Every structure is written in C-alpha cells, then in structure tokens.
Amino acid sequence: MTDQFAKKTEAWSGRFSEPVSELVKRYTASVGFDQRLALHDIRGSLAHAAMLQACGLISAADLADIERGMAQIREEIEQGRFVWQLDLEDVHLNIEKRLTELVGDAGKRLHTARSRNDQVATDIRLWLRDQIDALVLLLAELQRALLSVAERHADTIMPGFTHLQVAQPISFGHHLMAYVEMFSRDAQRLSDCRARVNRLPLGAAALAGTSYPIDRERVARALGFDGVCENSLDAVSDRDFAIEFCAAAALVMTHVSRLSEELVIWMSPRVGFIDLPDRFCTGSSIMPQKKNPDVPELARGKTGRVTGHLVSLLTLMKGQPLAYNKDNQEDKEPLFDTVDTLEQTLRIFAEMVAGIEVRAERMRQAAAEGFSTATDLADYLVRRGLPFRDAHEAVARAVRHAADEGVDLSALPLASLQRFAPEIAEDVFAALTLEGSVGSRGHIGGTAPAQVRAAIARARARLG
Ligand code: ARG
C-alpha cells in the first residue's frame, strides 16, 4: 500500500491509483448544499436498516447499533455540532462515515443492498413531500387572508379593467376572489404532484436492483410512501417529480406576480386604490416623499428565478441517458431555492394582504368616471327590444356625446339620452348606477355582492 492509500477518505477509493485533485473534489462535492437533506437521509437509512434486519441481512445487534449511532448523529446535526467534511463529498457519505466511527462494523453494513443513487432519490422525495405539505398550508393561509379582505369589501365598488382600460364596475371583493381561485388551484396542483413524489426508489440500488432478498414494500410503508417506483432504472434516474413540482411552483409565483403587479399599480399615487402598511414598504435614500412597494416588486422579480429553476431542471434532464448520471446532483440547488422562495413569499404575502388598506372612495370615483356602466345601458336597451348590435351603437354615440360634455352617462338629462335611443325611459338611471350594474350580475361567478359572499362561503368550506 502506498502512503496515499493509507490516507484514503473516499468510500470508493480502493479502485484509484492517485487521490482526487483538490479542484475536482470541490467541483464534485455536494455536501455544501445537500446537508440540508440530512434528517431525511437518516430517516431513510433507519427504514432501510430495519428492513435489512427483518429480512435477515443484518443482525438485531447491528440494527440496534445503527439506531443508536443515528440518534447521536441526529442530535449532533440538530445542535450544529456535526462536522461536515468536503472530503466526504456528500451528505450520505458524511453520515455513513460518522456512523462507522460511532458504531463500527454495523455502520459499514448499512449500505448493503443500497446505492447512493437510490438513497439520494429517496431523500429528495421524502424532503420534497414535507415541503409540499408546508406550502399547501401556506397557500391556505394566503387564501384566508384574501378571503377576509374580500368579505369586508364585497360591497366596495371599483372599476374592473380590460386592456388596463376601465371596463365595468366590479366588487373589490370579487377581484380578490379571483386570486383565491388561482391559489386554490395551485394548492391542488401541488397535492396532485405529491402523489407522484410519494413513491419509494430504495431497492433500485445503483440501477439494476439488488441480489439480496429485500422487502421494498416494507420500507415504503415505514416511510409513508404510497408505493414503490416500479422500475429500478427509472427510480434512480428520473427527476420528473421535481420538475413537476417546480412547474407548479412557477405557477404559484406567476399568480403572486400578477397580484404584485396590481398592488403596485393600485398603490401608485396616480391610482390610489390601496395603501400598504409602512412595515411592508421602504423609502428612498434621495427622495424624501417616496414610499415604495418593495415587497410586491421583489416578489414579481423572484418569479423570474423560480421559472428559471424550472427551465434549469428541464434542461438538466433532457440529455441524460438512463440511468443515474452525476448531472442529477444539480437538481438540488434549484429545488431548494424554489421551495425557499415560495415559502418566504407566501408567508409575507399572507401577512401583507391582511394589512391592505382600501381606499374605497378612490375606487368608487374611478369606477364612476370611465363610462363603466355603458354596457348596462346597452343591456337596458336590449331589454326594451333593441338588437344588441344596435344598442351597442346607440350607447357608443351617447358615450361620445357625454365625453364631449365632460360628464358621465348618468349625468346626461333624460331628453338628451333619448336622442340616441327613444326607447330610454326614466327608469334608465337605476341601470346606470354602479350598484345597479354590479348587483345585476347575480349568477354564479358574477360580481354581485351576494354572489361574492356566496363564493367566499364556498371557499371557506373548501379550506375547512
Ligand atoms: N451526491 C450525489 C447526488 O446528489 C449522490 C449520488 C451519487 N451517486 C454516484 N454514483 N456518484 O446525486
């Protein structure tokens, strides 16, 4: 044996005639980031060890040693005392090495019928499952915050926009409920994806399965998986479950980003529909008057990075031949950052949304100014027997006249309205009011305050 072999640290170094270069070691190591999987790695190892013992592949004494050693390692990690070594490449080898230090041969037996390939795939799935559960709860919190503001403002009228031009009056509560729908679908998407995350890769070993008489179902049950991955090559190599998660996450952020954009617009002094509490804003170092909506702006910006992570993972996967390739080590950082970004964003948004200060008067004024009830006048004429296209034309001319006069439709005297359509009678003014307009859209999904309240009740029931 040469000296360098005497110092060997790599678990696989018996095969090599010289040590790995320092540069390569740093390049290939993942322990700097995958140590985040440590507690899930231990859970997976304990379930694996229990199965090995149940199948007669290790002794009861070995299992007891492994459990004792792992308990101590968990404590060391939780207390920040565990010494992570770059030389040991990744979280798996760091923990295994420490286990062997603590309990001797039993530690060396743990890796029977297992490879880091099925081990890491298991760890990520266990970890991601927990993160999904936490994110679904955070999405529920955000929905609850939106619901309570929506409920307070079911009767608050604002202009609804298409093309960012005033379109028709709507309830502000109804507007917020649109986001409740989006976030509710996001939560469903995450739950759907969880079902495919929740499958056990262990037992696939490196790629081909193992020659030992193992019991994969037992490990799956012990770890709370819904079943096992049915093909060993697929089990160790595909990361579609992580990609799918990132796609769902990118949609969450896309919805957050749309809401952010609206908050920014609404808070612009030119619009002035809302204000955000000072604790969610920052000032300017040069312009003393500024109060900037940094949180929604930053969330809008972070959407780009989450979408980027989705593209990273898709690109990571696309050129890989079966089965495991080291490329897959690159799955972790995008996945971790996606979870972190969502977690922080959803937490802060739930709090910020609950604190929105609504300027109902400004909303109302804006709704009253943009001829937002023109469609209602057309509908009124249709009820009087005009074909819709003719009604549309008559109202368009009336709007042009009102605009020339600098007044709203409802401010035109009856006689001048009748010049555009003689069918118009005194009762037209009820149809032209903001309340009349909003209240008339009383079907399911419409903006009538009664419907908004019904939608809120349904959403509450859904959230439980
Ligand atoms: N650190 C590796 C990863 O994240 C663990 C699996 C390594 N497997 C291997 N054959 N080198 O993917």
mmCIF file with all atom_site columns, N, CA and C in Angstrom, residues 368 373 407-413 417 429 432-433:
data_model
loop_
_atom_site.group_PDB
_atom_site.id
_atom_site.type_symbol
_atom_site.label_atom_id
_atom_site.label_alt_id
_atom_site.label_comp_id
_atom_site.label_asym_id
_atom_site.label_entity_id
_atom_site.label_seq_id
_atom_site.pdbx_PDB_ins_code
_atom_site.Cartn_x
_atom_site.Cartn_y
_atom_site.Cartn_z
_atom_site.occupancy
_atom_site.B_iso_or_equiv
_atom_site.pdbx_formal_charge
_atom_site.auth_seq_id
_atom_site.auth_comp_id
_atom_site.auth_asym_id
_atom_site.auth_atom_id
_atom_site.pdbx_PDB_model_num
ATOM 1  N N  . ALA A 1 368 ? -66.799 55.504 -11.345 1.00 0.00 ? 368 ALA A N  1
ATOM 2  C CA . ALA A 1 368 ? -67.844 56.423 -11.801 1.00 0.00 ? 368 ALA A CA 1
ATOM 3  C C  . ALA A 1 368 ? -67.372 57.254 -12.990 1.00 0.00 ? 368 ALA A C  1
ATOM 4  N N  . THR A 1 373 ? -70.583 52.007 -16.900 1.00 0.00 ? 373 THR A N  1
ATOM 5  C CA . THR A 1 373 ? -71.900 51.362 -16.978 1.00 0.00 ? 373 THR A CA 1
ATOM 6  C C  . THR A 1 373 ? -72.491 51.426 -18.392 1.00 0.00 ? 373 THR A C  1
ATOM 7  N N  . VAL A 1 407 ? -69.117 64.826 -18.935 1.00 0.00 ? 407 VAL A N  1
ATOM 8  C CA . VAL A 1 407 ? -69.906 64.253 -17.836 1.00 0.00 ? 407 VAL A CA 1
ATOM 9  C C  . VAL A 1 407 ? -70.072 62.745 -18.033 1.00 0.00 ? 407 VAL A C  1
ATOM 10 N N  . ASP A 1 408 ? -70.555 62.088 -16.953 1.00 0.00 ? 408 ASP A N  1
ATOM 11 C CA . ASP A 1 408 ? -70.839 60.661 -17.048 1.00 0.00 ? 408 ASP A CA 1
ATOM 12 C C  . ASP A 1 408 ? -72.195 60.458 -17.719 1.00 0.00 ? 408 ASP A C  1
ATOM 13 N N  . LEU A 1 409 ? -72.444 59.243 -18.212 1.00 0.00 ? 409 LEU A N  1
ATOM 14 C CA . LEU A 1 409 ? -73.733 58.927 -18.837 1.00 0.00 ? 409 LEU A CA 1
ATOM 15 C C  . LEU A 1 409 ? -74.899 59.251 -17.908 1.00 0.00 ? 409 LEU A C  1
ATOM 16 N N  . SER A 1 410 ? -74.709 58.908 -16.634 1.00 0.00 ? 410 SER A N  1
ATOM 17 C CA . SER A 1 410 ? -75.810 59.083 -15.680 1.00 0.00 ? 410 SER A CA 1
ATOM 18 C C  . SER A 1 410 ? -76.087 60.561 -15.408 1.00 0.00 ? 410 SER A C  1
ATOM 19 N N  . ALA A 1 411 ? -75.173 61.440 -15.853 1.00 0.00 ? 411 ALA A N  1
ATOM 20 C CA . ALA A 1 411 ? -75.390 62.872 -15.619 1.00 0.00 ? 411 ALA A CA 1
ATOM 21 C C  . ALA A 1 411 ? -76.079 63.551 -16.817 1.00 0.00 ? 411 ALA A C  1
ATOM 22 N N  . LEU A 1 412 ? -76.262 62.775 -17.894 1.00 0.00 ? 412 LEU A N  1
ATOM 23 C CA . LEU A 1 412 ? -76.972 63.365 -19.046 1.00 0.00 ? 412 LEU A CA 1
ATOM 24 C C  . LEU A 1 412 ? -78.476 63.407 -18.725 1.00 0.00 ? 412 LEU A C  1
ATOM 25 N N  . PRO A 1 413 ? -79.139 64.507 -19.099 1.00 0.00 ? 413 PRO A N  1
ATOM 26 C CA . PRO A 1 413 ? -80.591 64.561 -18.874 1.00 0.00 ? 413 PRO A CA 1
ATOM 27 C C  . PRO A 1 413 ? -81.290 63.501 -19.744 1.00 0.00 ? 413 PRO A C  1
ATOM 28 N N  . LEU A 1 417 ? -80.405 61.701 -23.556 1.00 0.00 ? 417 LEU A N  1
ATOM 29 C CA . LEU A 1 417 ? -80.214 60.252 -23.761 1.00 0.00 ? 417 LEU A CA 1
ATOM 30 C C  . LEU A 1 417 ? -81.200 59.737 -24.811 1.00 0.00 ? 417 LEU A C  1
ATOM 31 N N  . PHE A 1 429 ? -81.985 55.366 -15.138 1.00 0.00 ? 429 PHE A N  1
ATOM 32 C CA . PHE A 1 429 ? -80.946 55.819 -14.202 1.00 0.00 ? 429 PHE A CA 1
ATOM 33 C C  . PHE A 1 429 ? -80.609 54.757 -13.150 1.00 0.00 ? 429 PHE A C  1
ATOM 34 N N  . LEU A 1 432 ? -78.027 52.655 -14.645 1.00 0.00 ? 432 LEU A N  1
ATOM 35 C CA . LEU A 1 432 ? -76.733 53.313 -14.857 1.00 0.00 ? 432 LEU A CA 1
ATOM 36 C C  . LEU A 1 432 ? -75.925 53.482 -13.567 1.00 0.00 ? 432 LEU A C  1
ATOM 37 N N  . THR A 1 433 ? -76.515 53.205 -12.408 1.00 0.00 ? 433 THR A N  1
ATOM 38 C CA . THR A 1 433 ? -75.749 53.368 -11.162 1.00 0.00 ? 433 THR A CA 1
ATOM 39 C C  . THR A 1 433 ? -74.752 52.228 -11.028 1.00 0.00 ? 433 THR A C  1
#
